[in-house]
Each structure stands twice: as structure tokens, then as C-alpha cells.
mmCIF file of C-alpha atoms in Angstrom:
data_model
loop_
_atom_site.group_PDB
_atom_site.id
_atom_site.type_symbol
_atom_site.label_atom_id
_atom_site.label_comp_id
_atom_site.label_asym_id
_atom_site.label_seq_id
_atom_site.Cartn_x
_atom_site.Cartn_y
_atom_site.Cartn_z
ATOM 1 C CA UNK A 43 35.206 -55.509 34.042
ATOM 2 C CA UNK A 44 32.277 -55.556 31.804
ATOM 3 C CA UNK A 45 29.279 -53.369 32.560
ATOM 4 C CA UNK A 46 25.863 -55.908 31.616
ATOM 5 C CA UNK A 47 23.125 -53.961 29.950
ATOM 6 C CA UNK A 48 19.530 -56.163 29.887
ATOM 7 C CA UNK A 49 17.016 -54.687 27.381
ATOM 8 C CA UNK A 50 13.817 -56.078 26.106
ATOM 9 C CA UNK A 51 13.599 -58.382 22.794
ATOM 10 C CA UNK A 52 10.966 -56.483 20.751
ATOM 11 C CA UNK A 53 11.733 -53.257 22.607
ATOM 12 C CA UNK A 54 15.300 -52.312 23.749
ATOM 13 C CA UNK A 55 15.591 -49.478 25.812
ATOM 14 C CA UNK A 56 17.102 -46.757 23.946
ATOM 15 C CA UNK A 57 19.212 -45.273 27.256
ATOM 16 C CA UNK A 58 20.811 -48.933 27.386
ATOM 17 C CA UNK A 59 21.322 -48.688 23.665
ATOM 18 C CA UNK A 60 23.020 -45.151 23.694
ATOM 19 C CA UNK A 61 25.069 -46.623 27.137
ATOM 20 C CA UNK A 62 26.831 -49.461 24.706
ATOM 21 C CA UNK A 63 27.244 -47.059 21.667
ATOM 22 C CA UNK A 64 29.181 -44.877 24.191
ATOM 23 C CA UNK A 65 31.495 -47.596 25.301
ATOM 24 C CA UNK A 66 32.240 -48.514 21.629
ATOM 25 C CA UNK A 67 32.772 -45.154 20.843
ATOM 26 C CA UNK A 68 35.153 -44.868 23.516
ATOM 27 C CA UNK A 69 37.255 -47.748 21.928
ATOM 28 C CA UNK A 70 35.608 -50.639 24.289
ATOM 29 C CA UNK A 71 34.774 -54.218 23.118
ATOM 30 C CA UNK A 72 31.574 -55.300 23.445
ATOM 31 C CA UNK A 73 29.348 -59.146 23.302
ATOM 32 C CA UNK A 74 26.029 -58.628 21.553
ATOM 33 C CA UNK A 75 23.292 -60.863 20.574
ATOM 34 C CA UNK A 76 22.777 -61.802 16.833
ATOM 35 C CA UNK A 77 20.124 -63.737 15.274
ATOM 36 C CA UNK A 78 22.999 -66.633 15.133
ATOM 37 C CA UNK A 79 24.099 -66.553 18.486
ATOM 38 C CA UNK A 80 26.142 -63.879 20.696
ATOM 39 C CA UNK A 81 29.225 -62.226 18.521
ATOM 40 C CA UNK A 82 32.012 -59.692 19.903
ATOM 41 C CA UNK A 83 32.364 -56.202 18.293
ATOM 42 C CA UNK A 84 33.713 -53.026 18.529
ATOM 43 C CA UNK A 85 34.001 -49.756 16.011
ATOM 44 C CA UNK A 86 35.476 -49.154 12.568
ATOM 45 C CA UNK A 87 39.515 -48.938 12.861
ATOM 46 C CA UNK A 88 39.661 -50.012 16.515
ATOM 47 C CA UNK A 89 43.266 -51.873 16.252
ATOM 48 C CA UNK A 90 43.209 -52.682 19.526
ATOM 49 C CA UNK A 91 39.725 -54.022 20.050
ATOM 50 C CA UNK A 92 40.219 -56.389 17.106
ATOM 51 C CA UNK A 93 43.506 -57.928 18.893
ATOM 52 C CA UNK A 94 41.406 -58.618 21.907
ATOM 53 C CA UNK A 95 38.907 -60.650 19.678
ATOM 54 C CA UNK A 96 42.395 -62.808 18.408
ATOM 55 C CA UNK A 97 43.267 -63.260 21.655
ATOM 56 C CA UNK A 98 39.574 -64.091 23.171
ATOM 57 C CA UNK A 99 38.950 -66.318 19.976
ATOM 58 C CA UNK A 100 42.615 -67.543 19.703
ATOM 59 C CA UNK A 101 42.508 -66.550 15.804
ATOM 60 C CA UNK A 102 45.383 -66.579 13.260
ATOM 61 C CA UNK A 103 45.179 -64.177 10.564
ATOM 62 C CA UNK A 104 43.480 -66.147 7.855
ATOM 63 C CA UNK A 105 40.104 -65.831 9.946
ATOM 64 C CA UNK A 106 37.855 -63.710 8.496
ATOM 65 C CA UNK A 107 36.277 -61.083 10.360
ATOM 66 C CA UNK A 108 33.112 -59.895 9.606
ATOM 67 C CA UNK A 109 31.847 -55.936 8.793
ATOM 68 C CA UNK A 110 27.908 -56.191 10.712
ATOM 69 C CA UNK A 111 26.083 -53.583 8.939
ATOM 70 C CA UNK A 112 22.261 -52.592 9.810
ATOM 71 C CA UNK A 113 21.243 -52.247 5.873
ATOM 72 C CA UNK A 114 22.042 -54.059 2.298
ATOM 73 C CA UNK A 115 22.652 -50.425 1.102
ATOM 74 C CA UNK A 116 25.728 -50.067 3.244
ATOM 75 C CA UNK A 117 27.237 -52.805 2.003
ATOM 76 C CA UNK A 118 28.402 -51.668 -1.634
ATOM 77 C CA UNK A 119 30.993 -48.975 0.381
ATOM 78 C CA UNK A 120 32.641 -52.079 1.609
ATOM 79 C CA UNK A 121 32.709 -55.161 -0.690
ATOM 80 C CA UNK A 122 32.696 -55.437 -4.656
ATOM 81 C CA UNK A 123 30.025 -57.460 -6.035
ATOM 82 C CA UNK A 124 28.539 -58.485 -9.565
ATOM 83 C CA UNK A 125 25.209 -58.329 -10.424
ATOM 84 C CA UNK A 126 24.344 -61.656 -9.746
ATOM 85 C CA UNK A 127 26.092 -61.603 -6.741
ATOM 86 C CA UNK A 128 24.330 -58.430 -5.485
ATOM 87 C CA UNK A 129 20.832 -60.416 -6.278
ATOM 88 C CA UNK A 130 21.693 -62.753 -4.289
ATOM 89 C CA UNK A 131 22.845 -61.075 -0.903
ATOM 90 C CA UNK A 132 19.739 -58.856 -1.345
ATOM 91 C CA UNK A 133 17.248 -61.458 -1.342
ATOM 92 C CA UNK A 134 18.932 -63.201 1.674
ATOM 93 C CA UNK A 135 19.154 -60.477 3.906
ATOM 94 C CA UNK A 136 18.875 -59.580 6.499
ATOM 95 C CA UNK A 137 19.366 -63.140 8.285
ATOM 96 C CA UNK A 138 21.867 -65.173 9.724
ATOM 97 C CA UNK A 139 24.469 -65.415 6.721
ATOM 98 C CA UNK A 140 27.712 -64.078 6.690
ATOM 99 C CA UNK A 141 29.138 -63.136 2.833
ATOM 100 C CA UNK A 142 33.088 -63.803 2.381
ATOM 101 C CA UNK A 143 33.624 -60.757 -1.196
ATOM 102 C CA UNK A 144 36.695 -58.766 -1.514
ATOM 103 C CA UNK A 145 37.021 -55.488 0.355
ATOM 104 C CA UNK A 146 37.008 -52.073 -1.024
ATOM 105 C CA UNK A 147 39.544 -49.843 0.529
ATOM 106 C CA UNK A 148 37.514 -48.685 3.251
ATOM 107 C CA UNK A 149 37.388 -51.469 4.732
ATOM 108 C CA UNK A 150 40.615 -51.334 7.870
ATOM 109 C CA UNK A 151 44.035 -53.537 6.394
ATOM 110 C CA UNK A 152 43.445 -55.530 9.670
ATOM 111 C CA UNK A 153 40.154 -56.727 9.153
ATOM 112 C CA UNK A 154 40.866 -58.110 5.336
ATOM 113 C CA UNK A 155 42.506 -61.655 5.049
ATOM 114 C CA UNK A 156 46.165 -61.002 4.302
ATOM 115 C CA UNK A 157 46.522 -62.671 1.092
ATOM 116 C CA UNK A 158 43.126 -62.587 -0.614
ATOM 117 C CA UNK A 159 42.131 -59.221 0.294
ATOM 118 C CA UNK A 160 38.603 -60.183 1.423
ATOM 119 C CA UNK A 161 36.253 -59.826 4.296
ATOM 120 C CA UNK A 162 33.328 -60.993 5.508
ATOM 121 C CA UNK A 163 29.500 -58.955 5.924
ATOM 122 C CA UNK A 164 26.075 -59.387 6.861
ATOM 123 C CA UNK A 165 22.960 -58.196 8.015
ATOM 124 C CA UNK A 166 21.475 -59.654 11.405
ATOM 125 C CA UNK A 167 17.677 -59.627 11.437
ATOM 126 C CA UNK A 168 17.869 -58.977 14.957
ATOM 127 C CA UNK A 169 16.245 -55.928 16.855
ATOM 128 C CA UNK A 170 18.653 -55.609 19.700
ATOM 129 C CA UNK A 171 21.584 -55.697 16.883
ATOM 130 C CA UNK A 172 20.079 -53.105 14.138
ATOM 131 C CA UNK A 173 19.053 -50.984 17.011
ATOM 132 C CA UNK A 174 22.590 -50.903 17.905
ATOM 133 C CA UNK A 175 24.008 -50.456 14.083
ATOM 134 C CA UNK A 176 21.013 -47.621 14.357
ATOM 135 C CA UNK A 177 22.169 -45.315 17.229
ATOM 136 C CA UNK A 178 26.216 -46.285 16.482
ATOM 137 C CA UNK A 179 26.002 -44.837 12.987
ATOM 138 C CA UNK A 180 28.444 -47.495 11.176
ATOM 139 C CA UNK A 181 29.081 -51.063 11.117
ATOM 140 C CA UNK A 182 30.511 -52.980 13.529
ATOM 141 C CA UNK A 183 33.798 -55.018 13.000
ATOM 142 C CA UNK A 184 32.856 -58.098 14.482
ATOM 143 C CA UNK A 185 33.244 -61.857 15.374
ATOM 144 C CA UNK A 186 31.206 -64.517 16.406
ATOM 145 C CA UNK A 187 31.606 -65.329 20.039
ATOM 146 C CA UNK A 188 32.573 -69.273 19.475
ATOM 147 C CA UNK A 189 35.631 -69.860 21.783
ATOM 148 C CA UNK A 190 38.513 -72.262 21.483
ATOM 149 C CA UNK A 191 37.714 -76.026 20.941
ATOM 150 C CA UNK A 192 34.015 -74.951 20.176
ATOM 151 C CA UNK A 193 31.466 -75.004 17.759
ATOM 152 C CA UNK A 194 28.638 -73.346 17.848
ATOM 153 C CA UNK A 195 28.193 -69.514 19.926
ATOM 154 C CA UNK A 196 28.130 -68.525 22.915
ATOM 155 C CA UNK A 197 24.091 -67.677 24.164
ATOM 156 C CA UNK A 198 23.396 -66.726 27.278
ATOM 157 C CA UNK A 199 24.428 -63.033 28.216
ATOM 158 C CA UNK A 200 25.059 -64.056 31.868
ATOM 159 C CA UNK A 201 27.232 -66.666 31.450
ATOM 160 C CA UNK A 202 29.581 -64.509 28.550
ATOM 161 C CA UNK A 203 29.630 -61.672 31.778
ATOM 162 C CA UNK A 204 30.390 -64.623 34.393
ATOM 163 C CA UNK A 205 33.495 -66.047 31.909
ATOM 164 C CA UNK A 206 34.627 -63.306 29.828
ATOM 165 C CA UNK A 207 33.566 -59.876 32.210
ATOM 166 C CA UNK A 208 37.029 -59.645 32.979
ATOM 167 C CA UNK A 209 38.048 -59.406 28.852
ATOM 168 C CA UNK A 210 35.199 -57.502 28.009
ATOM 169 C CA UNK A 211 33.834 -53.749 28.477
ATOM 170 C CA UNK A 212 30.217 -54.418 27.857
ATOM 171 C CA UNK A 213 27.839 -57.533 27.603
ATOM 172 C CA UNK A 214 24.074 -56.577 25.567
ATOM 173 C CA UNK A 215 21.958 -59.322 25.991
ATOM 174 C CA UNK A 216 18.240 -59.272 25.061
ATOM 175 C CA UNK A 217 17.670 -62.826 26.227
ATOM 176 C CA UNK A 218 16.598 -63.930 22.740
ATOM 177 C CA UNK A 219 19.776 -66.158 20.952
ATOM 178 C CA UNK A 220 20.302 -68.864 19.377
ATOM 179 C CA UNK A 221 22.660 -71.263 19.144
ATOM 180 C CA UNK A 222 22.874 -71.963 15.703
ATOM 181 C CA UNK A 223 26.386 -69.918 13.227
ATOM 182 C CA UNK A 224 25.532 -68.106 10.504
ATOM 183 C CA UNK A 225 26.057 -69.856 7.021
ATOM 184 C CA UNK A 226 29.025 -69.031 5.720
ATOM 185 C CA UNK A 227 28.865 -67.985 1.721
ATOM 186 C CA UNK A 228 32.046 -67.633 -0.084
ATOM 187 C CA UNK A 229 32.366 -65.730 -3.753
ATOM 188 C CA UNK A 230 35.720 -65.555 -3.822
ATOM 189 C CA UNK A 231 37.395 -66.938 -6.963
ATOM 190 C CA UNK A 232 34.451 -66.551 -9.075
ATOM 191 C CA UNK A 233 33.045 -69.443 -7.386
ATOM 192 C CA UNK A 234 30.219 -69.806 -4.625
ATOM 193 C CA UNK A 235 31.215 -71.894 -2.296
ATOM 194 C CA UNK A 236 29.259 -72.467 1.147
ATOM 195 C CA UNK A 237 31.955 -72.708 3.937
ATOM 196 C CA UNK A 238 29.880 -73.225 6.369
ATOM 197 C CA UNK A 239 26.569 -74.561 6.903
ATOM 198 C CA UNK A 240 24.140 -72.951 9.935
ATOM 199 C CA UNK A 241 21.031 -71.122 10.832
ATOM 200 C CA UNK A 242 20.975 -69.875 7.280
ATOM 201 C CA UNK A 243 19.367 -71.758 4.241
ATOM 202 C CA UNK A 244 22.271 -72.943 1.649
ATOM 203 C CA UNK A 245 20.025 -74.116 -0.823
ATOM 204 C CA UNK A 246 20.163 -70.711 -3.148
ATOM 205 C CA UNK A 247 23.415 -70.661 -3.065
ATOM 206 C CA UNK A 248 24.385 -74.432 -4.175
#
């Protein structure tokens, strides 16, 4: 059953904070609140937490999870990226978009999609999030918390505890979410493509 931790918006209590890192680091899976909604998450490599997001989500492999890291220089471990393409992220981040490049091999085999070899990242400009990325030391491997036959993600903390505390081992929630995805930007295939349209502007990137 999932333990629900209620911090502050503009100031989250760091004893919460450390609380939720320790239940990641022990493997757990965790909802927290983005700038585009709730997502679920749990630590680098964590096999088993990412099944629980398939399951949860009812994914098939070509989904595309996403690497949430807390700064744009973190991202150039993960992903491959041109110049222009490296402009670009920078000057849109962080905020709610979600970039689909190709993975570097640090990035865990289960996160990439099977046949391209790509994943998605982003940035959240979010306090409760970065304060999270801040004290857990790495990026999160991570989903957004739309269930089956949905749309847009989940946003209120107690009602993810009252449906999902069974699934889960921790629920964040700073009170402060919207509804709205992120935009999905593809540069895959030398092309940018927008996959999906949300909270994020598309216009510099069409």
C-alpha cells in the first residue's frame, strides 16, 4: 500500500523529499506531480518497477518511456543530439515537453523502443519534481500517469492513492497539477515531427 507524502508547492519539505528518495532507492514505484500532470517513476535499471508501469498503463513495448532529468546538462549522457537539435531542447527547457532522440548506451535496454533504439527525456519546471531529481541524484525512468482508455493525466494526489495505493509504494503530491500532457517532439529520422500536442508550445518546432 502506498505511503502519501503532502508537501508544500513553493516549499517541499525536505524530510518528505528524502522519505520518497528512500523508497525509490529501495526499488519502490512512486506517482509524482509534473508540470503536465501526475507521472509514475522509479530509479535507473529498476526492471521490475518499469513492468509495474506496463501493467498500470497497459503498455506494449513500442511506448516510449521517458528519462526525467532535473538539468539540460544531464541530458547529453543519455541521448545523441546535433547542434541544432541541442539549440532547440535548450531553449525549451525546462517545461512540459518530452524529446523522443536515440539513446546512448547508458540508457537501460528496457527503457529504449525495441526497434529504433530511442527514448524519450525532459525537464519538468516543477519544484516538487527537481527537488526530487535534486536529493535522488539521477533521473528518473518515468511515465505519465494517463491510464487505459484515457487521455489526459491523472491530477489529484488523493484520488491516484484512493485507485492505485494498492499498485503503488508512494504517492508525492504538492497539490499543484495540471491536466494538460507534455508535447511530444520527435527527431527521429532526421525529421521533427510533433507527436503530440499539449501543455507545451509546438510552434518552434513546426
Amino acid at each position: 500500500m502506498a505511503t502519501y507524502f503532502e508537501v508544500h508547492p513553493d516549499n517541499p519539505q525536505p524530510r518528505a523529499i528524502s522519505q520518497v528518495t528512500e523508497i525509490l532507492n529501495s526499488g519502490g514505484l512512486v506517482a509524482y506531480p509534473t508540470d503536465s500532470g501526475f507521472a509514475l517513476g522509479c530509479t535507473m535499471g529498476n526492471k521490475d518497477g518499469l513492468e509495474r508501469i506496463r501493467r498500470i498503463r497497459e503498455l506494449d513495448d513500442k511506448h516510449h518511456f521517458t528519462l526525467v532529468c532535473s538539468e539540460f546538462a544531464q541530458l547529453g549522457q543519455f541521448v545523441h543530439m546535433s547542434n541544432d537539435v541541442f539549440r532547440l531542447v535548450k531553449a525549451s527547457t525546462p517545461g512540459p515537453y518530452t524529446f523522443i532522440l536515440e539513446g546512448t548506451r547508458e540508457v537501460p535496454k528496457q527503457m529504449l523502443q525495441p526497434k529504433k533504439k530511442t527514448v524519450g527525456v525532459r525537464i519538468p519546471d516543477h519544484r516538487t519534481t527537481r527537488a526530487l531529481l535534486a536529493e535522488l541524484g539521477q533521473p528518473l525512468m518515468s511515465s505519465s500517469l494517463i491510464l487505459p482508455g484515457q487521455t489526459e493525466p491523472m491530477s489529484e494526489g488523493w484520488q491516484i492513492n484512493d485507485d492505485l495505493g494498492n499498485l503503488l509504494d508512494a504517492v508525492l503530491d504538492s497539490g499543484d497539477v495540471t491536466t494538460d500532457p507534455t508535447t511530444v517532439i520527435n527527431f527521429t529520422d532526421g525529421d521533427i515531427v510533433v507527436d503530440r500536442v499539449g501543455a507545451g508550445d509546438p510552434s518552434p518546432f513546426q
